Coordinates of C-alpha atoms in Angstrom, one line a residue:
X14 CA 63.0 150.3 -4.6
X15 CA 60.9 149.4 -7.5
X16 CA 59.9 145.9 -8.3
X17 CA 62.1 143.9 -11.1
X18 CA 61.3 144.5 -14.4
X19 CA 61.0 141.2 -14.6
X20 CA 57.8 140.2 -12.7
X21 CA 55.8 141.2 -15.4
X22 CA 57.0 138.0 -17.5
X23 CA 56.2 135.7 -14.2
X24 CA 53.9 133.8 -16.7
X25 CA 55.6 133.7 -19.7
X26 CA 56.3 129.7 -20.9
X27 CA 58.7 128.1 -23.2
X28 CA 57.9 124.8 -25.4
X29 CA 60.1 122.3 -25.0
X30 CA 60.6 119.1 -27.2
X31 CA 61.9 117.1 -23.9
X32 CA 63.8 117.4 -20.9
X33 CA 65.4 114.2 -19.2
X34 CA 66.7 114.0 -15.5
X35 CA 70.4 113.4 -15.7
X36 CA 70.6 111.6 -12.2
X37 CA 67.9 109.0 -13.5
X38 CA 68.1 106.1 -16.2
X39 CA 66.4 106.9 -18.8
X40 CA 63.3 104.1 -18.3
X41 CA 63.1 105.8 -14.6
X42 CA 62.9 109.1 -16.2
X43 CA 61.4 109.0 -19.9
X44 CA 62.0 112.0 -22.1
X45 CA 58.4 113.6 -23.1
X46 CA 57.6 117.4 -24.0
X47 CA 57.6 119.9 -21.4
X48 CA 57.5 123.8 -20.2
X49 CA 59.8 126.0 -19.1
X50 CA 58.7 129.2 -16.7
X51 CA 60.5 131.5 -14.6
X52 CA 59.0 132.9 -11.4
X53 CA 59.6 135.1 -8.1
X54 CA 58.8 133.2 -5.2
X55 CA 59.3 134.4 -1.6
X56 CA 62.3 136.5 -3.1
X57 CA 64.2 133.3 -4.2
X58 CA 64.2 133.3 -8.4
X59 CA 62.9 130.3 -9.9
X60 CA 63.3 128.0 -13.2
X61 CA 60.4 125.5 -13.5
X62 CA 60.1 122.4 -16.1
X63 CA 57.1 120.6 -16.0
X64 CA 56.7 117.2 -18.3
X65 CA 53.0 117.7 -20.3
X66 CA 52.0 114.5 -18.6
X67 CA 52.7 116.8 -15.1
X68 CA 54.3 113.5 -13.8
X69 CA 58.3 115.2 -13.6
X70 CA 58.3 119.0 -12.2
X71 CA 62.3 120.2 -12.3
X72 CA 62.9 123.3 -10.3
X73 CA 66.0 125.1 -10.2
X74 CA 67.5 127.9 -7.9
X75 CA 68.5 130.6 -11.0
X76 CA 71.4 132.1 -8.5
X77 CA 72.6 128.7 -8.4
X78 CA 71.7 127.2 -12.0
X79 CA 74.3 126.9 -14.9
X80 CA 73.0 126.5 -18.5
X81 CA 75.2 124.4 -20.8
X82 CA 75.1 124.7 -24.7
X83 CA 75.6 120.9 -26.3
X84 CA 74.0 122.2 -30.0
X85 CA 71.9 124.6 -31.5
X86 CA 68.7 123.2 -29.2
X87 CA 70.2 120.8 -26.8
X88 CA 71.4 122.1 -23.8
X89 CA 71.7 121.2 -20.0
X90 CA 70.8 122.8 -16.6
X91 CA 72.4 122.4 -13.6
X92 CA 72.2 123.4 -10.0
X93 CA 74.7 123.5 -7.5
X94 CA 74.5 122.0 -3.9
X95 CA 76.5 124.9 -2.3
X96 CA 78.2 122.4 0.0
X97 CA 81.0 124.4 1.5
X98 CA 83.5 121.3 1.8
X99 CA 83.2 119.7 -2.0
X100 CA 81.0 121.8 -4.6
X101 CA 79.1 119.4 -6.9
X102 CA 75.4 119.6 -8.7
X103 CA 72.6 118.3 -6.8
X104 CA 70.5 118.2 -9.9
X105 CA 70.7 118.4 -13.9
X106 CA 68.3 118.1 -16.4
X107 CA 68.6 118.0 -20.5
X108 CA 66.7 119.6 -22.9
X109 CA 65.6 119.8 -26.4
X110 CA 63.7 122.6 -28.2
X111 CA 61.6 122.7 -31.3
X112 CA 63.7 125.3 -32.9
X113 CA 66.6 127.4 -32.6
X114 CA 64.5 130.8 -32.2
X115 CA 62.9 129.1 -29.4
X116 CA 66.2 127.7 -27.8
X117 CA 67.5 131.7 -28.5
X118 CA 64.7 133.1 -26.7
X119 CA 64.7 130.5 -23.5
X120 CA 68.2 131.4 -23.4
X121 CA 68.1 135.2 -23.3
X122 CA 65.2 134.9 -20.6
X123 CA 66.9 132.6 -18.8
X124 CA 70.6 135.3 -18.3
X125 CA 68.4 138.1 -17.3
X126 CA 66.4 136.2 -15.0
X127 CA 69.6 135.1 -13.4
X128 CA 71.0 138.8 -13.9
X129 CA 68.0 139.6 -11.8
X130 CA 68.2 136.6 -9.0
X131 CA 71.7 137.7 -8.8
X132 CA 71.2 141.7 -8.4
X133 CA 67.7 141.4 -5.8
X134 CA 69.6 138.7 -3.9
X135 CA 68.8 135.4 -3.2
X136 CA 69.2 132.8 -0.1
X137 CA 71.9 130.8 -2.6
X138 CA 74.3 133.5 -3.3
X139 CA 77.7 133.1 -1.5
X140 CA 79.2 136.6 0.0
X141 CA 82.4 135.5 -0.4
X142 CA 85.2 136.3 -2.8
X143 CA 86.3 133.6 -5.5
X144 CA 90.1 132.3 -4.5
X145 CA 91.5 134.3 -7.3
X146 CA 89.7 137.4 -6.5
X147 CA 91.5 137.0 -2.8
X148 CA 95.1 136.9 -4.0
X149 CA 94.8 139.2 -7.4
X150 CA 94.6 142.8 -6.7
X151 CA 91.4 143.9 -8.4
X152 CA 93.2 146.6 -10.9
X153 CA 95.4 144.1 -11.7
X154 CA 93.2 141.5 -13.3
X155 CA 90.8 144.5 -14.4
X156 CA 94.6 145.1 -16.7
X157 CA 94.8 141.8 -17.5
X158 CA 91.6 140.7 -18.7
X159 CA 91.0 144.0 -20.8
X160 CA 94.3 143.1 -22.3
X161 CA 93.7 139.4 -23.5
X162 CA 90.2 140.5 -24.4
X163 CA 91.9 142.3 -27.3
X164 CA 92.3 140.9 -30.7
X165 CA 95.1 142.4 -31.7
X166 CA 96.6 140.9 -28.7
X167 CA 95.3 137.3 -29.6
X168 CA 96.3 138.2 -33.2
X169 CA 100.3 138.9 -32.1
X170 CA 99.4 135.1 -30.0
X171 CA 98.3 133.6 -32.9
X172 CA 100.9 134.6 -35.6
X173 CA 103.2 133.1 -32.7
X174 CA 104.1 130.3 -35.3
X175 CA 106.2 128.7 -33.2
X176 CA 103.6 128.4 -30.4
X177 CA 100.8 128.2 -32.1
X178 CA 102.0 125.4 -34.7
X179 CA 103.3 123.3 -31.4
X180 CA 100.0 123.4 -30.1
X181 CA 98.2 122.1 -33.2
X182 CA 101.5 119.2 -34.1
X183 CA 100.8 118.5 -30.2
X184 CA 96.9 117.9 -30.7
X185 CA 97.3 116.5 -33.8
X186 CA 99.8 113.9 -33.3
X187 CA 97.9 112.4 -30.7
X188 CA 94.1 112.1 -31.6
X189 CA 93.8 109.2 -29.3
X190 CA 94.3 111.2 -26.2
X191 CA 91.4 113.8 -27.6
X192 CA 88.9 111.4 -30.0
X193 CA 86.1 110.7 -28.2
X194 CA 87.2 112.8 -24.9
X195 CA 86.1 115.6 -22.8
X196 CA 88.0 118.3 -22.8
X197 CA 88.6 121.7 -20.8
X198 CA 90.6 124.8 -22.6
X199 CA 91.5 126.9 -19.3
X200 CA 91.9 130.2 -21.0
X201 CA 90.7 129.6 -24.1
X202 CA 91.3 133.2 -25.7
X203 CA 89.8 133.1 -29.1
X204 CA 89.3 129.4 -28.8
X205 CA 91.8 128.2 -31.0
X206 CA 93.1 125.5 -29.0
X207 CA 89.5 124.2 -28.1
X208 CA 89.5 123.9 -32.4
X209 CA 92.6 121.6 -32.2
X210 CA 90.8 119.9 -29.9
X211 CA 88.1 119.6 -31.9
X212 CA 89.4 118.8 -35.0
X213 CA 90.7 115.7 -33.4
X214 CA 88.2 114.4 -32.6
X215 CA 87.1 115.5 -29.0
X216 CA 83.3 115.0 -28.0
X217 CA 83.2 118.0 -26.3
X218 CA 84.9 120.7 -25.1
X219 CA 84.5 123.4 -22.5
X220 CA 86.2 126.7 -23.7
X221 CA 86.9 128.9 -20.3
X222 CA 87.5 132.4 -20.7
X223 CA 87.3 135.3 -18.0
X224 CA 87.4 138.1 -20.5
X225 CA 85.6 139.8 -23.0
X226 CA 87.3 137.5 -25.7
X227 CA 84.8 135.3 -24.7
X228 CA 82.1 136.5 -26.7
X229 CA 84.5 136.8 -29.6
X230 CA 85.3 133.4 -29.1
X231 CA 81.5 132.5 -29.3
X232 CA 81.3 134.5 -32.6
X233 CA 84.5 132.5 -34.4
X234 CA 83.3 129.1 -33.5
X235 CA 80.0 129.9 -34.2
X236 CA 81.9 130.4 -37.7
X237 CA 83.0 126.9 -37.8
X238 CA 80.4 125.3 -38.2
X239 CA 82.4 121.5 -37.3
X240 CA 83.1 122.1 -34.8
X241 CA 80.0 124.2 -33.3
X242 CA 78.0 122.0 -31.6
X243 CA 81.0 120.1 -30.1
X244 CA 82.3 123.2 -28.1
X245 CA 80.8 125.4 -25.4
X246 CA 82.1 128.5 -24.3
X247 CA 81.8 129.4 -20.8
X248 CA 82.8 133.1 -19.5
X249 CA 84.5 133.2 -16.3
X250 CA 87.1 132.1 -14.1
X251 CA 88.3 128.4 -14.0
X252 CA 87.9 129.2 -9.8
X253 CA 84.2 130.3 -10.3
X254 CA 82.9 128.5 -12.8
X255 CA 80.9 124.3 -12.6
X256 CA 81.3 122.3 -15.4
X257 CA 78.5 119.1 -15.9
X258 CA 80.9 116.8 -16.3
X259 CA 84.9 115.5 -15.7
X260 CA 86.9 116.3 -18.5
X261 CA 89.5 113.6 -19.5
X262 CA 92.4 116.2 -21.2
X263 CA 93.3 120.1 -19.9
X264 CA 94.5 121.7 -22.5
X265 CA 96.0 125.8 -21.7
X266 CA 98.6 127.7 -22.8
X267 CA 99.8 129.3 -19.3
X268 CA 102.6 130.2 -20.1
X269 CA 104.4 133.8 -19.5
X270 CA 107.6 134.8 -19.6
X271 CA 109.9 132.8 -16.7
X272 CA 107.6 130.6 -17.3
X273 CA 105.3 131.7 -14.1
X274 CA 104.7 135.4 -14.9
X275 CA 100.9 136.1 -15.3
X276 CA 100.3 133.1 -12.4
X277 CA 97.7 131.9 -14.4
X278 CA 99.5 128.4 -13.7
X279 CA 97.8 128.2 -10.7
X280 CA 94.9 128.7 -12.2
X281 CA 95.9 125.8 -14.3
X282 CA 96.0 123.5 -11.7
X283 CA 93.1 124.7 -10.1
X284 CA 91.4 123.6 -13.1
X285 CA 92.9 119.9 -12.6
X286 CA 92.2 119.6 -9.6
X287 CA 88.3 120.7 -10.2
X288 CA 87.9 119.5 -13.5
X289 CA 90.4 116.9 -14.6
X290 CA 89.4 112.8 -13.9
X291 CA 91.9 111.1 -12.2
X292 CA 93.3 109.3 -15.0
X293 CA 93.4 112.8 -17.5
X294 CA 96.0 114.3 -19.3
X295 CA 97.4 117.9 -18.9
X296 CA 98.6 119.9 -22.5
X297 CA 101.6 120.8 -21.7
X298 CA 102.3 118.4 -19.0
X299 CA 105.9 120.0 -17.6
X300 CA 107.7 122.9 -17.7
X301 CA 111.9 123.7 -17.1
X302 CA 113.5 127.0 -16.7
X303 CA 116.5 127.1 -17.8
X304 CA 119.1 129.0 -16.7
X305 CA 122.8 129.8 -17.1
X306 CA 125.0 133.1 -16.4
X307 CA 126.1 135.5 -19.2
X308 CA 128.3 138.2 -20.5
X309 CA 127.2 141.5 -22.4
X310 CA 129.1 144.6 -22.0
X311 CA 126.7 146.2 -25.0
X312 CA 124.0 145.2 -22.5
X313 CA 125.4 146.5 -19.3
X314 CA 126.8 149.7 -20.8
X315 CA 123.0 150.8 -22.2
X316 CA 121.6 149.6 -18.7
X317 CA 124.0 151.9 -16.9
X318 CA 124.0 154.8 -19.3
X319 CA 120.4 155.5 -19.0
X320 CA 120.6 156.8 -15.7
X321 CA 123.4 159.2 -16.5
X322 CA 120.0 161.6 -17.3
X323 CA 120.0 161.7 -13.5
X324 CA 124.1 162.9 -13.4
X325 CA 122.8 166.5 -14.5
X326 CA 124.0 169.3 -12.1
X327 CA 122.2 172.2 -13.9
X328 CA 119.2 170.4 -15.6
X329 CA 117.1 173.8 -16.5
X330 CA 118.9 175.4 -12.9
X331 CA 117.8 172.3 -11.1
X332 CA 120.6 169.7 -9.8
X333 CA 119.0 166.5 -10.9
X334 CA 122.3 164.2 -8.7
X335 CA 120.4 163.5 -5.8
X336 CA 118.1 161.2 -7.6
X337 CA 121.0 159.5 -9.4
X338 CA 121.0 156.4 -7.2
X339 CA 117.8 156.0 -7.4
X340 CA 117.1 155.9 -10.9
X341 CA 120.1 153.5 -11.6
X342 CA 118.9 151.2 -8.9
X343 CA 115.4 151.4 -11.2
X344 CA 116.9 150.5 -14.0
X345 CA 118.8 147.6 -13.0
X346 CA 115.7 146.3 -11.1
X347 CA 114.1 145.6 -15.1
X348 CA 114.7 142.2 -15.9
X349 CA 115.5 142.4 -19.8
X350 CA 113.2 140.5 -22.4
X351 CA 114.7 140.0 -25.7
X352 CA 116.6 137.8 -28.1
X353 CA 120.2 137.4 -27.6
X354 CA 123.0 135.6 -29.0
X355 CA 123.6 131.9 -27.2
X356 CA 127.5 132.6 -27.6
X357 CA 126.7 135.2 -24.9
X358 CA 126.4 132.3 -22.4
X359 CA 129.6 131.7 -19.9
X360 CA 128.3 128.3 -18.9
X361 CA 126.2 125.4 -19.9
X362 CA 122.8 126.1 -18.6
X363 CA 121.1 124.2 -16.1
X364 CA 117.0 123.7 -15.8
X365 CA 114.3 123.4 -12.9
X366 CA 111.4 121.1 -13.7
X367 CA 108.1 122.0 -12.9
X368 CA 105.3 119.0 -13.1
X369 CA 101.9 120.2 -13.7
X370 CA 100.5 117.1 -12.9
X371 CA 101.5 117.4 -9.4
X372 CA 102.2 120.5 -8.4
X373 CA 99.7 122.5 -5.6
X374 CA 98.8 125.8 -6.2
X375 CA 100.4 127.1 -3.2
X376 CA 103.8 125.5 -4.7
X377 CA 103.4 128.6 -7.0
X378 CA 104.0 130.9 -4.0
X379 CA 107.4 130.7 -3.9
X380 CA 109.8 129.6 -5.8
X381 CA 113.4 128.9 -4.6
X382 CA 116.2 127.2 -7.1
X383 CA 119.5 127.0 -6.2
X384 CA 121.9 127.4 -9.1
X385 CA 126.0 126.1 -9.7
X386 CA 128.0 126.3 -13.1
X387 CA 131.1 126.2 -14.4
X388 CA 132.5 129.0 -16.2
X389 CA 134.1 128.1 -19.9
X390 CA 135.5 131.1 -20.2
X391 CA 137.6 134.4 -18.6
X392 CA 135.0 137.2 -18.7
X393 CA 132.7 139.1 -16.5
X394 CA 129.5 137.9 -15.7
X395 CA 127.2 140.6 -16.1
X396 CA 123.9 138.7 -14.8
X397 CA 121.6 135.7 -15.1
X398 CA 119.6 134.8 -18.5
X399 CA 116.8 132.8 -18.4
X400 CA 114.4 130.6 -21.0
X401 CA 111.8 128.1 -20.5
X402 CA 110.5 124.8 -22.4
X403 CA 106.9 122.7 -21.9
X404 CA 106.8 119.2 -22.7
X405 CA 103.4 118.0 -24.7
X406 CA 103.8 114.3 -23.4
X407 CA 101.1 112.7 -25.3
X408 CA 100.6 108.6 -26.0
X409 CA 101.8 108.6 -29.4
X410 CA 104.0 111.7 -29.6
X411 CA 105.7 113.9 -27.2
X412 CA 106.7 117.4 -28.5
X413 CA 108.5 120.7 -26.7
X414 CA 107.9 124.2 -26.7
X415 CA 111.3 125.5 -26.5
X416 CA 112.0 129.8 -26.3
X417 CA 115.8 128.6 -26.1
X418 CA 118.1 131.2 -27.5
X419 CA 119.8 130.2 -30.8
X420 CA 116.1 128.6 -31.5
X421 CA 113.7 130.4 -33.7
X422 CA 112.0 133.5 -31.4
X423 CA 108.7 133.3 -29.7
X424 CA 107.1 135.8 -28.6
X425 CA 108.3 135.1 -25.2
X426 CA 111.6 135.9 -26.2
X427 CA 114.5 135.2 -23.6
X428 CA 114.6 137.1 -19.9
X429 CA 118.1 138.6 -18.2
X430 CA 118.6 139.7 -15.0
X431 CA 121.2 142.0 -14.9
X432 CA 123.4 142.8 -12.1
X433 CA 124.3 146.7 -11.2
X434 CA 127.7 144.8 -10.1
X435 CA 129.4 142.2 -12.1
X436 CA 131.7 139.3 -11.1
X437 CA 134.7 138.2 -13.3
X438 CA 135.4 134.6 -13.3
X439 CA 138.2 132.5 -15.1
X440 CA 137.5 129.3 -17.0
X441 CA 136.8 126.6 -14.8
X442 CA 135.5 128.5 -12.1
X443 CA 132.6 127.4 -9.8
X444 CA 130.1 130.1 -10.0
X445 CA 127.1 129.7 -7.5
X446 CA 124.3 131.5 -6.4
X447 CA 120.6 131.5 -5.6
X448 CA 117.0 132.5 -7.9
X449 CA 114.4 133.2 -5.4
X450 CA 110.9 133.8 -6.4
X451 CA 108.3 135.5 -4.4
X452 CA 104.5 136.1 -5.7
X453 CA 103.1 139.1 -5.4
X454 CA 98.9 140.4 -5.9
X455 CA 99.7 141.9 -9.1
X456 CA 100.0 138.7 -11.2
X457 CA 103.7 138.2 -10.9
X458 CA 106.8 138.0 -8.7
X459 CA 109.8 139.4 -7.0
X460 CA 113.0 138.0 -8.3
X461 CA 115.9 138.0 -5.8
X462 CA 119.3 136.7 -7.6
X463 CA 122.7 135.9 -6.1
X464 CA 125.9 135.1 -8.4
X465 CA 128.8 134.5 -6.5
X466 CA 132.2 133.0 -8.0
X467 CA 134.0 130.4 -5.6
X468 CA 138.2 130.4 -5.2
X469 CA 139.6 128.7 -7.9
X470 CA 143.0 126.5 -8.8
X471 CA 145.2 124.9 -6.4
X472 CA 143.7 125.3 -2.6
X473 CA 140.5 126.4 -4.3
X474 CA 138.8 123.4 -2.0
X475 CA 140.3 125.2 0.8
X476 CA 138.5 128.5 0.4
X477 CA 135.1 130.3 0.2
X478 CA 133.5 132.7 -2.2
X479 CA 135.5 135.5 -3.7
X480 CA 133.3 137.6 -5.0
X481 CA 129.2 138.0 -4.7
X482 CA 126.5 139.8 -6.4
X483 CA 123.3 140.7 -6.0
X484 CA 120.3 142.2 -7.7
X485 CA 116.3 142.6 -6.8
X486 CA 113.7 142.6 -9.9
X487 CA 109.9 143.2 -10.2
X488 CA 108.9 140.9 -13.1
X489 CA 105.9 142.8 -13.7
X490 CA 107.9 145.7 -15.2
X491 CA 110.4 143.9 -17.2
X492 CA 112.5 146.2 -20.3
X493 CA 111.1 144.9 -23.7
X494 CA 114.4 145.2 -25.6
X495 CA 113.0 143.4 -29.2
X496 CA 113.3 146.5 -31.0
X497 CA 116.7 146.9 -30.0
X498 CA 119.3 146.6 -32.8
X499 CA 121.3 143.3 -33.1
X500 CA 124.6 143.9 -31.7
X501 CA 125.9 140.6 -32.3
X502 CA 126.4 138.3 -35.9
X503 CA 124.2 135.7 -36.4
X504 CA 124.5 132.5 -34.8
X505 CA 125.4 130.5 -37.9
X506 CA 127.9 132.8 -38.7
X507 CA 131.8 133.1 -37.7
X508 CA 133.1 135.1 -34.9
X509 CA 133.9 138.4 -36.0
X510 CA 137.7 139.9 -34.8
X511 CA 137.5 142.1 -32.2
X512 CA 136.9 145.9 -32.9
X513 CA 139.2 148.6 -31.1
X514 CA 136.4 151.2 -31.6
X515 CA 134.7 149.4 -29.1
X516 CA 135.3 149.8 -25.1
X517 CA 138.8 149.0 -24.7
X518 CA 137.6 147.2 -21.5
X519 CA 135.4 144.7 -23.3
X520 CA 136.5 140.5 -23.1
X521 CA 133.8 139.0 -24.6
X522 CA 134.7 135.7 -25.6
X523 CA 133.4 133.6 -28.3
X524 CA 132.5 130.2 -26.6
X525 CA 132.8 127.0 -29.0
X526 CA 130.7 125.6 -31.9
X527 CA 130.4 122.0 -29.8
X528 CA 128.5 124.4 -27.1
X529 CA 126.5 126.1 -29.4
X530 CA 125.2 123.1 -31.2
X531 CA 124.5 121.7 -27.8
X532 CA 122.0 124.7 -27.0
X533 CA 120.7 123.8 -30.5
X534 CA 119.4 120.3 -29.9
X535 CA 116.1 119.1 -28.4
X536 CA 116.0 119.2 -24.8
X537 CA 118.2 116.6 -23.4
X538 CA 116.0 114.0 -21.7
X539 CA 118.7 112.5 -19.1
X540 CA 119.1 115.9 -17.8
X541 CA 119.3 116.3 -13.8
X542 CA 115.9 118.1 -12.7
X543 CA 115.0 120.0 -9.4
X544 CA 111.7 118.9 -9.0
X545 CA 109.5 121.0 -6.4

């Protein structure tokens, strides 16, 4: 194998303005002009400063060392002790160059000297897999990071005015949780949220990002010139990654749909547990799924009818039947993301609270709520529909992310799990069941649901379940309905009379205004929670 490249430059230096020991007060350590050189020594890659008065010589482990942008010529290097039971920095320096072509050039040595150290090996470098690589299939998050390192993907985020105008009323309301604070964007994207964060007045902030949006992140604060030198991107994952310093707010946007879809709330936690000070605030803070059972024959009817391609006898001479039960079983395995109607509901909905402040990662495994309404209406429940809400609980202000139905759309929209079999219930009826979440290695879950409606009337106490239903879905290939035309009138408008064109079997009732207006308001904040 030939020599690195590299070797050649084993002499090249880099004038420095000052470096300072971080570990040292600053009489202990005085600031004075220095040089910078990289060298191969016994195989192990090496970063060198040396003070002009040769009494300070810094060296750093380039497999090990992390270079942190604070401006245009300030920046700070860090090495990590590779202790296996709590990972921390042995040693950090800061420095200062003359000029930001020589601050460019130090940095672009400095990658592909590390690139180098990393590639020929070196005694520092762990063999084993980060946490996320050993849960995450690898073609999953191969997917998922190409995805989010698309702009027009952050662009459909973005123009999310509903989410993104949250976020920034969030931020903004309370600039004394962010003025003068460090902060850590897990996920930053295109850095949007670390710009709230700066705009209110943060002293620095730490924009993570594992994909390729990272460099377009670079590029767009870059662009902004405010808030430039208070906000350095890192690329990576918040599981890889060492930051200098505690940050005293998390800010993310985690969320997918069901709330947990994507797992990047683990993540999220991760990143509090790593990265947060004890006293530090989380943006969002909590999260609720809501959920409540509901009636759609339009729904239910398209679900069932697209399998009737399977029902062909002579499909081109080929009897297509024996794959009939298959493909409907498919079908109803699709949870259903769209917008519906909240009049479609056949109960009030209930929620399950999940606290990001102190939830564990492995919390995130599974996921087991047990559910109970009451039916307000005679009708047959066709499945389980589902929203969430996050709670910004900031000290001045505390503001919700809703993707309730009835409230304007997000582009999370609302999930349904539709049962293959539905139940009919009569008003006042007990319906109970279970929603069961199981992760899986592809960045989501396995939803198991069971409805079930209980006797009802006189005796009812005196007897069991009557009838019981239940369905299996892969969150990971829901059916994006949006495009779907709106079978229903608007919310604000009146019920319109039944139609006899339609299926002479279809009872969907109309429940009251009092109920809608109650889906309508702000989250209730006396609600009873299921807290994990």
């Amino acid at each position: 194998m030939d020599a690195s490249p590299l070797k050649k430059l084993e002499q090249l230096e880099f004038s420095l303005d000052s470096v300072t020991d971080l570990s040292s007060s600053p009489s202990a350590s005085p600031s004075s002009p220095a040089v910078a050189t990289f060298s191969c020594v016994d195989g192990v890659t090496e970063l060198r400063f040396l003070q002009s008065d040769s009494t300070h010589c810094f060296t750093f482990d380039l497999a090990s060392a992390q270079l942190f942008k604070l401006g245009t010529v300030q920046f700070i290097c860090v090495s990590d002790d590779n202790s296996e039971e709590e990972r921390s920095f042995s040693k950090g320096v800061n420095i200062k160059f003359g000029s930001e072509k020589d601050s460019k050039e130090f940095c672009d040595s400095f990658e592909e000297w590390r690139k180098d150290a990393l590639v020929h090996g070196s005694s520092t470098v762990s063999a084993s897999k980060s946490k996320f690589d050993d849960k995450i299939e690898a073609s999953s998050a191969k997917m998922y990071f190409h995805y989010y390192g698309q702009l027009l993907h952050q662009q459909n985020m973005l123009q999310d005015y509903v989410r993104t105008g949250t976020y920034y009323a969030a931020v903004m309301e309370n600039r004394s949780d962010f003025a003068g604070r460090v902060v850590v964007d897990v996920g930053a994207g295109s850095g949007i949220l670390s710009m709230f964060a700066a705009q209110a007045g943060a002293k620095h902030v730490y924009a993570v990002e594992a994909s390729e949006m990272a460099e377009y992140a670079r590029k767009l604060i870059a662009g902004n010139p405010l808030f430039a030198d208070r906000i350095t991107v890192i690329k990576g994952k918040v599981e890889d990654i060492e930051l200098p310093e505690k940050a005293d707010i998390l800010i993310s946007e985690p969320m997918g749909t069901l709330l947990v879809n994507e797992r990047m709330l683990e993540s999220y936690v991760i990143a509090r547990d790593r990265f947060m000070s004890p006293n530090g605030k989380m943006f969002p803070t909590v999260g609720r799924i809501h959920m409540a059972p509901f009636s759609d024959e339009f729904l239910f009817i398209e679900m069932a009818n697209k399998a009737l391609f399977w029902q062909q006898q002579n499909y081109y001479g080929v009897d297509l039947t024996p794959l009939f039960g298959s493909a409907h079983q498919g079908y109803f395995s699709q949870p259903v993301v769209d917008a519906f109607d909240p009049r479609l509901l056949v109960a009030p909905p209930t929620f399950h609270t999940i606290d990001f402040t102190q939830m564990k990662e492995e919390d995130f495994y599974e996921i087991d709520i047990p559910l109970k309404f009451t039916s307000s209406v005679c009708t047959r429940v066709h499945g389980l529909a589902c929203w969430f809400d996050v709670l910004f609980d900031g000290s001045t202000v505390q503001r919700w992310l809703t993707t309730a139905p009835g409230a304007p759309t997000t582009h999370w929209y609302q999930i349904r799990c539709v049962l293959a079999q539905p139940i009919y219930v009569m008003a006042g009826q007990e319906i109970t069941g279970r929603l069961h979440l199981v992760a899986h290695s592809a960045q989501s879950y396995t939803i198991d649901l069971t409805l079930s409606a209980k006797m009802w009337g006189p005796g009812a106490s005196q007897g069991g379940i009557l009838q019981s239903s239940t369905g299996k879905f892969d969150l990971k290939e829901p059916y994006y309905r949006m495009s779907q035309p709106q079978a229903y009138p608007a919310a604000q408008e009146p019920p319109l009379p039944p139609q006899p064109q339609l299926n002479p079997q279809q009872d969907i009732q109309i429940q009251s205004d009092d109920f809608e207006e109650e889906l309508l308001q702000e989250p209730a904040q006396n609600a009873s929670t299921t807290q994990l």
